[in-house]
Coordinates of C-alpha atoms in Angstrom, one line a residue:
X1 CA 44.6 151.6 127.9
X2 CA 47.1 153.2 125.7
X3 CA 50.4 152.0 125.1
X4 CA 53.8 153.7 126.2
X5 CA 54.9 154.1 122.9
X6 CA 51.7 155.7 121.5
X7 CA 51.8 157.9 124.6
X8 CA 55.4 158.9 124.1
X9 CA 54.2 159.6 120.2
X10 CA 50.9 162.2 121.6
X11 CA 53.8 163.9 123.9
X12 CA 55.9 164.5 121.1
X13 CA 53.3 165.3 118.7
X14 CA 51.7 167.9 121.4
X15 CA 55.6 169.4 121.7
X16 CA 56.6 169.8 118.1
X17 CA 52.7 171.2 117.7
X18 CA 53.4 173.6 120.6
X19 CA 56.9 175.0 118.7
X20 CA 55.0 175.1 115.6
X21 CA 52.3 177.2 116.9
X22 CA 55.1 179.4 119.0
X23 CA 56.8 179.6 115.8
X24 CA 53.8 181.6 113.9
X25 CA 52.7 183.6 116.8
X26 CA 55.9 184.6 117.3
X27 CA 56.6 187.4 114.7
X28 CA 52.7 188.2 114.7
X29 CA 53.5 189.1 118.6
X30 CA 56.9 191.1 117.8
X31 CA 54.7 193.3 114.8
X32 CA 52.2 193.8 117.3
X33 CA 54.4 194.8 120.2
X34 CA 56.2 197.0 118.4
X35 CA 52.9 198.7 117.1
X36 CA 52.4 199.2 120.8
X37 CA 55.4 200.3 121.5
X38 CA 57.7 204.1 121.8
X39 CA 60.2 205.1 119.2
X40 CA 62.8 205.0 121.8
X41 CA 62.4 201.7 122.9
X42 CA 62.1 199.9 119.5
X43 CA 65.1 202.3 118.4
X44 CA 67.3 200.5 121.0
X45 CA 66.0 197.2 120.3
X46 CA 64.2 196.6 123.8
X47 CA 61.0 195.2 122.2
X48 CA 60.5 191.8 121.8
X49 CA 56.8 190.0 122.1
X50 CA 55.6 192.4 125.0
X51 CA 55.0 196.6 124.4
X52 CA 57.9 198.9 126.3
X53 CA 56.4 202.3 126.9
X54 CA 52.8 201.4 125.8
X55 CA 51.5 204.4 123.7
X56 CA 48.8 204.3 120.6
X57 CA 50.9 206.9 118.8
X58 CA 51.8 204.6 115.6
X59 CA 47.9 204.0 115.6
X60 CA 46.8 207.7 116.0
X61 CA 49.2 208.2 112.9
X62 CA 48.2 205.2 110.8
X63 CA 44.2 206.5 111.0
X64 CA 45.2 209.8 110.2
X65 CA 47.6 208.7 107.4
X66 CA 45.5 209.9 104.1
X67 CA 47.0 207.3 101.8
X68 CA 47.1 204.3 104.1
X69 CA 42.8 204.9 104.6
X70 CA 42.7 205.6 100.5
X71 CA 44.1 202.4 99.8
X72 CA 42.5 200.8 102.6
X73 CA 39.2 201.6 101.1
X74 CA 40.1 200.6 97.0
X75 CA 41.2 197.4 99.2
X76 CA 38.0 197.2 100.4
X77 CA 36.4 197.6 97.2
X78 CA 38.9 195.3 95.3
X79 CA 37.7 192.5 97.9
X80 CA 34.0 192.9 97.7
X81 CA 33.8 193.3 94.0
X82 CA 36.6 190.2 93.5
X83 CA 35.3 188.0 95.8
X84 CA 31.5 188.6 94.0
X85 CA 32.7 188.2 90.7
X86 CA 34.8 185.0 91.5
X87 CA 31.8 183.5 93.0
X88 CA 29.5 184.0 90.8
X89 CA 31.1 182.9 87.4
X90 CA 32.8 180.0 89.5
X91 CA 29.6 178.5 90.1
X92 CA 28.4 179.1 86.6
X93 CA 31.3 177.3 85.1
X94 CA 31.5 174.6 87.8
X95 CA 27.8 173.1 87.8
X96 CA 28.1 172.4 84.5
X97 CA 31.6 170.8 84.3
X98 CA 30.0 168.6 87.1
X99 CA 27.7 166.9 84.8
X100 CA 28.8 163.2 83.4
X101 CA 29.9 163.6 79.3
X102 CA 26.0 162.0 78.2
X103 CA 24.3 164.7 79.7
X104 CA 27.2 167.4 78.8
X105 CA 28.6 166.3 75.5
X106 CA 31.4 169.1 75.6
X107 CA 32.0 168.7 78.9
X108 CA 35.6 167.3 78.4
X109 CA 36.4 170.0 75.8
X110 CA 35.5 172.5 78.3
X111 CA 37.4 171.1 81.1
X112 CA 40.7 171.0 79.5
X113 CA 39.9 174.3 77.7
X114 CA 40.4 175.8 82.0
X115 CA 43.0 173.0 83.1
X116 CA 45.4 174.7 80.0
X117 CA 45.0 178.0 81.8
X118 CA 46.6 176.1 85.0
X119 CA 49.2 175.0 83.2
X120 CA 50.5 177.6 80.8
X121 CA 50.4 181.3 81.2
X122 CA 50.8 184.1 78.7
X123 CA 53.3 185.8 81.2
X124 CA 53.3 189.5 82.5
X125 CA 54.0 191.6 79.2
X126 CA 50.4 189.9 77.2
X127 CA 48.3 190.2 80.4
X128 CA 49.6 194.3 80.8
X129 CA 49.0 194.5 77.1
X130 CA 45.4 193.2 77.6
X131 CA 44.7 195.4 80.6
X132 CA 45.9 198.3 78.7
X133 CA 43.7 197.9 75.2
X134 CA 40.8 196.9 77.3
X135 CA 41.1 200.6 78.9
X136 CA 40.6 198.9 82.5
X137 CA 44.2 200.3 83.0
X138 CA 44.5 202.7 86.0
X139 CA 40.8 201.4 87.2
X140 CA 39.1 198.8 90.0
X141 CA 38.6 196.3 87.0
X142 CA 42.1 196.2 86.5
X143 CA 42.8 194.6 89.5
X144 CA 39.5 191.7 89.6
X145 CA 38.6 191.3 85.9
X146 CA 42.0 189.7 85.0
X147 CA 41.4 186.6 87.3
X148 CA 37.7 186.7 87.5
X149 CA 37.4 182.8 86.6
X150 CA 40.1 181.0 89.6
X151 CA 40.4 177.7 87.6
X152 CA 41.9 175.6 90.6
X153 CA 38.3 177.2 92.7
X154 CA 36.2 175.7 90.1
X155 CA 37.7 172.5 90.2
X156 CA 36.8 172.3 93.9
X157 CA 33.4 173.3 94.0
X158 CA 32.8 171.1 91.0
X159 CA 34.3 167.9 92.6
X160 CA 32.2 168.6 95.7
X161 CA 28.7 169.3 93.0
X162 CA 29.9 165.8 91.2
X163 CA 29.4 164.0 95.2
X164 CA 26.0 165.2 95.3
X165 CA 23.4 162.3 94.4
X166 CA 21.8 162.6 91.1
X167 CA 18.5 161.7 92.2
X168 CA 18.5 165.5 93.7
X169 CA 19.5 167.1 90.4
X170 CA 16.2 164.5 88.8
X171 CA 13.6 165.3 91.4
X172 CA 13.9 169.3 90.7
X173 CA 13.7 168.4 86.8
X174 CA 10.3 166.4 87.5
X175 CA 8.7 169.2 89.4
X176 CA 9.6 171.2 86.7
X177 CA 12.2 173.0 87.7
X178 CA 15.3 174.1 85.2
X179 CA 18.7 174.1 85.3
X180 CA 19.1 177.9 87.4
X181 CA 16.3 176.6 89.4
X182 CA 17.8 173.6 90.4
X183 CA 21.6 175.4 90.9
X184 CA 19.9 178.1 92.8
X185 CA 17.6 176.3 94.9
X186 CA 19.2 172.6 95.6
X187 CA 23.2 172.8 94.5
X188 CA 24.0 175.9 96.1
X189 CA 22.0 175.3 99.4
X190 CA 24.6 172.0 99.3
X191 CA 27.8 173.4 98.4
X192 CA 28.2 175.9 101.1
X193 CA 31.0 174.1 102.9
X194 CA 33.1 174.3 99.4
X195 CA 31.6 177.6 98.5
X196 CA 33.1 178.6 102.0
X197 CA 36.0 177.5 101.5
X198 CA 36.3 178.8 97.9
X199 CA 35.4 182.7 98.9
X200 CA 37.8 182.2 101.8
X201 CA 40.7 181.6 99.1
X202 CA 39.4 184.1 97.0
X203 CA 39.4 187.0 100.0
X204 CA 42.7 186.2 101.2
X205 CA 44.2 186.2 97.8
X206 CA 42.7 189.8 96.7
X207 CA 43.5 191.0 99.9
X208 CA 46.9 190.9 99.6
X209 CA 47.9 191.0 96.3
X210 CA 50.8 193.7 95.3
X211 CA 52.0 192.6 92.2
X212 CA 49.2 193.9 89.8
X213 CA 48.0 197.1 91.9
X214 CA 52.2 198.0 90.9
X215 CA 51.8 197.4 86.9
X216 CA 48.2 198.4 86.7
X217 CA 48.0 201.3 88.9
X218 CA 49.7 204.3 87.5
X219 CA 48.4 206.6 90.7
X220 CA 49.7 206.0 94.2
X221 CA 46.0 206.4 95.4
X222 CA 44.7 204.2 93.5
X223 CA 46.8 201.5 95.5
X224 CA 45.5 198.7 97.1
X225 CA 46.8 198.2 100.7
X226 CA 48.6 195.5 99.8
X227 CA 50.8 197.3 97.0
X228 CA 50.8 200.6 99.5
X229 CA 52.6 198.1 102.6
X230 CA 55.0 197.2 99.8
X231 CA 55.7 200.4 98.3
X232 CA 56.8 201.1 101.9
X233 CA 59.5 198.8 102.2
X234 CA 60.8 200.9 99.2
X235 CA 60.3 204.1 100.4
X236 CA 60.5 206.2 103.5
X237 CA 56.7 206.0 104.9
X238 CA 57.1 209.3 106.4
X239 CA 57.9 211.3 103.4
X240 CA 55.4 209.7 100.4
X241 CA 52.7 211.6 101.5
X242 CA 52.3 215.6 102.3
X243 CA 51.9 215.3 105.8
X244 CA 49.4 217.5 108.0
X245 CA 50.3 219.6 110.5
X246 CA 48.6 216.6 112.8
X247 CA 51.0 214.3 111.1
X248 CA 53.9 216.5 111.6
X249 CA 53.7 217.0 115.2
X250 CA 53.4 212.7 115.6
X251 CA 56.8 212.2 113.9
X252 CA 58.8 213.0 117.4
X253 CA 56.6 210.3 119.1
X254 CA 56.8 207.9 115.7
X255 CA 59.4 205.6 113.9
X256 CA 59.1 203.9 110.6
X257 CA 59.3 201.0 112.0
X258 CA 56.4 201.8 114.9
X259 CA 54.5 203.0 111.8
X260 CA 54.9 200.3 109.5
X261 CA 53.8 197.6 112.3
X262 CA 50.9 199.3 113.1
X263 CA 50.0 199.2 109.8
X264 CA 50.9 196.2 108.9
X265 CA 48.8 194.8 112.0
X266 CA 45.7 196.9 110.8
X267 CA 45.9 195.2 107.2
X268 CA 45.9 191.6 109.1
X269 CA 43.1 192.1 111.3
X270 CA 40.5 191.8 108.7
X271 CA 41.5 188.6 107.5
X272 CA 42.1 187.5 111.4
X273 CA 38.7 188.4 112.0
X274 CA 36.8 187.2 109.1
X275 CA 38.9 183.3 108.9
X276 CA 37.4 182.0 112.4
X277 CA 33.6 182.0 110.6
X278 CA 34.9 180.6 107.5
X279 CA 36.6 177.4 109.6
X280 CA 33.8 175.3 110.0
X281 CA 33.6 174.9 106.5
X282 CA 36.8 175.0 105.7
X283 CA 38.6 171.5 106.0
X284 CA 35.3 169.8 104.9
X285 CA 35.2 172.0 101.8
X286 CA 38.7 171.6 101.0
X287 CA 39.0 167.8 101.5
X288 CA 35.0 166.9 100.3
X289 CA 35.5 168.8 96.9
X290 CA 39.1 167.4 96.0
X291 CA 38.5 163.5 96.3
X292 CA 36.7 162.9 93.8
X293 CA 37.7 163.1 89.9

């Protein structure tokens, strides 16, 4: 039987949840509404978390928008090549960092040598500098080479390695299995749920950076959509591109605001799709691999 006070505590708890989650739907519901919406109404400020005038004018213009699909795509590309290359060396570096000092004499060297990199930065003008004498500037590397190796992902995924009993790691060795053997067939096979969790933070955070498609990229089409959502806060959406005739005959049935929240809701709905399969995995990746030391 539970107590008054602890059922006055669920109530509350349940209520300040509920405003929470109001909170965050709340201007996801407004973008999308307005998406949805006609230039008039949004113009005079009718639209709030419900479409006036439904019409899928904003979206006809948004797919036929040259240089919202262009960087859509790099987007794309950024994502699967970033997410791959974070993955990959991430693992390399974190199995092993997860060995105990006798069996990895560096190891402790080699931690501290990626904890530094946490801690203190070279800043913006060395990192251009870098990207520009490597001759990645301008390019697809420019955007995933620079943080190939997320330090604060490796920690995780070696905590969670370090949880895993030893006696799993000394059974491969025995049946004569090496060290890639052993990660390949017996870490990784483990790890997913930090792994998960790991790729999840790794696709979110190359999906919407701006800041280094702006210094890096020295040609509006080579824009991710991230840094092409931003440039339009800067800019009047309607005039960056040359429009065609298609285009041209929209702008009487579009605003820049109809068009920016249609777009804005297309470059979300990846991520919106893609989180749910990750969640599973998520809180017992996070929490698992960050534990223990």
């Amino acid at each position: 039987m539970l107590s008054k006070k602890y059922r006055f505590f669920l109530i509350v708890n349940a209520f300040l949840l509920l405003l929470l989650t109001v909170a965050c739907l709340f201007p996801i519901l407004n973008v999308l509404a307005i998406s949805f919406s006609s230039k008039a109404a949004v113009s005079a400020g009718q639209v709030s978390i419900w479409p006036v005038d439904f019409t899928l004018k904003s979206y006809d213009y948004v797919f036929n928008n040259v240089s919202f699909l262009t960087s859509f795509i790099v987007s794309i590309k950024r994502v699967i090549l970033g997410v791959g290359i974070n993955m990959v060396l991430s693992v390399l570096v974190a199995y092993p960092l997860s060995k105990e000092a006798q069996d990895f004499g560096s190891r402790t060297w080699y931690a501290w040598f990626f904890v530094f990199t946490m801690l203190f930065g070279a800043g913006l003008i060395p990192g251009f500098l870098v990207v520009k004498e490597t001759g990645i500037m301008d390019s697809i590397w420019a955007l995933v080479l620079p943080g190939a190796i997320p330090v604060f992902n490796v920690l995780l995924i070696m905590n969670y390695m370090r949880t895993l009993p030893k006696a799993l790691e000394e059974s491969s060795f025995m049946d004569g299995a090496g060290h890639f053997r052993t990660l390949w067939t017996v870490y990784l096979p483990l790890t997913l749920p930090s792994l998960a969790t790991v790729a999840l933070f790794s696709l979110v955070a190359h999906w919407n950076a701006w800041f280094d498609g702006m210094i890096y990229m020295n040609r509006p089409e080579h824009y991710p959509l991230s840094t092409y959502l931003q440039s339009l806060l800067q800019f009047d959406s309607m005039n960056q591109t040359n429009m065609s005739l298609e285009q041209a005959k929209m702008m009487q049935f579009v605003s820049n605001r109809t068009a920016r929240a249609a777009q804005i809701f297309v470059s979300a709905l990846p991520i919106l799709l893609i989180y749910p399969f990750f969640q599973r995995y998520f809180v017992k990746g996070l929490v698992v691999g960050s534990v223990k030391g």
